[in-house]
Short mmCIF file of C-alpha atoms in Angstrom, two decimals:
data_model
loop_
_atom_site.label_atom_id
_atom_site.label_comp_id
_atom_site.label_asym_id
_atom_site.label_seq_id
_atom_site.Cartn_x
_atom_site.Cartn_y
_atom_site.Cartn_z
CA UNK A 23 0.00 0.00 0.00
CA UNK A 24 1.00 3.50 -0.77
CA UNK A 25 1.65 6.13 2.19
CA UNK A 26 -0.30 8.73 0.03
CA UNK A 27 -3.42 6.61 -0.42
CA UNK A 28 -3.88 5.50 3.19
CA UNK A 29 -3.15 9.57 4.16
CA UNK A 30 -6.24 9.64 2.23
CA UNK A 31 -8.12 7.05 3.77
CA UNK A 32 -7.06 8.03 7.29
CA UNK A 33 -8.43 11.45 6.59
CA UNK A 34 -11.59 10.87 4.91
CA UNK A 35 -13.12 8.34 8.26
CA UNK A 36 -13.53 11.05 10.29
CA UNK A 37 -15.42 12.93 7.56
CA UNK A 38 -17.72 10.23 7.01
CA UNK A 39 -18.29 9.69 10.59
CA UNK A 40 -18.99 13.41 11.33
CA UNK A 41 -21.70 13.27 7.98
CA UNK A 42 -22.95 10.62 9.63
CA UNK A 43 -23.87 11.91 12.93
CA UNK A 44 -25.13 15.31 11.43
CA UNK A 45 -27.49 12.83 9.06
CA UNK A 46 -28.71 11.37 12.55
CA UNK A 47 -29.01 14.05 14.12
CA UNK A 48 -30.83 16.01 11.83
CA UNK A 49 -33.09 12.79 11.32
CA UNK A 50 -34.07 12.36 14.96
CA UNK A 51 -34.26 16.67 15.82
CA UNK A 52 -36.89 15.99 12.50
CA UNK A 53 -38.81 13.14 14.05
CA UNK A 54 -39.03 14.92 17.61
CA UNK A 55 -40.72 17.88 16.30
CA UNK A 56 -43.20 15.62 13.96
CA UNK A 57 -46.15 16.16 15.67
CA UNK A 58 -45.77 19.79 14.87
CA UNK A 59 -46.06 18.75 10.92
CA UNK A 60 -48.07 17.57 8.39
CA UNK A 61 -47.66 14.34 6.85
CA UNK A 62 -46.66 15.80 3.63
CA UNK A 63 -43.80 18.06 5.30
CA UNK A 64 -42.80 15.53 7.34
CA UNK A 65 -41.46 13.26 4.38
CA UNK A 66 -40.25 16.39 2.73
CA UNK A 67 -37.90 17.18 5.00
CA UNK A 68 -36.48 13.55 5.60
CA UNK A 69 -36.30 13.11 1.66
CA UNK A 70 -34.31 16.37 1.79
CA UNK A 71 -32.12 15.26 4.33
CA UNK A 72 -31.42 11.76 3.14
CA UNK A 73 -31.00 12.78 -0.97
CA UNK A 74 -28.92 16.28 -0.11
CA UNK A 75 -26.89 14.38 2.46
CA UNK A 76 -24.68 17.74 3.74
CA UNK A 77 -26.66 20.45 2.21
CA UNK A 78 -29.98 18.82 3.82
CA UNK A 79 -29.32 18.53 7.54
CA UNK A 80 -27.82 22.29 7.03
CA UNK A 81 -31.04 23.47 5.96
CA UNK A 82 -33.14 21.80 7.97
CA UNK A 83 -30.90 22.62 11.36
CA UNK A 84 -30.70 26.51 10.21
CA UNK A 85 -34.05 27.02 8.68
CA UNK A 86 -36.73 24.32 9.16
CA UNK A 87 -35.81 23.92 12.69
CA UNK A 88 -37.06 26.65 14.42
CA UNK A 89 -40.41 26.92 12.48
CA UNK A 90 -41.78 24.00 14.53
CA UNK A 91 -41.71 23.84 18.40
CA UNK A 92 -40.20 21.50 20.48
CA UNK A 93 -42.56 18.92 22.24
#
């Protein structure tokens, strides 16, 4: 194995990890304030955040987030 290519792989875990947990996070923050939604708004922000997997989570934690109320 090359040094180069496991720099690479070495640096790109902790990327994927950290996408990871703001892709759970943003799932579960979504499914606490579901009561506050419609149906229809409710799978329109998980399909955002699951098919825009870094731009999704970022709108939904600096926009959609405070338009519903915490239970």
């Amino acid at each position: 194995m090359d040094l180069a290519s496991m720099g690479i792989g070495l640096i790109s875990i902790p990327i994927v990890v950290a996408l990871a947990v703001l892709w759970i996070a943003s799932l579960v923050s979504i499914f606490r304030r579901s009561n506050a939604m419609s149906g229809l708004e409710l799978i329109g922000w998980c399909a955002l955040v699951l098919f825009a997997q870094f731009f999704g989570p970022l709108i939904w934690f600096f926009i959609g987030r405070s338009r519903y109320a915490a239970p």
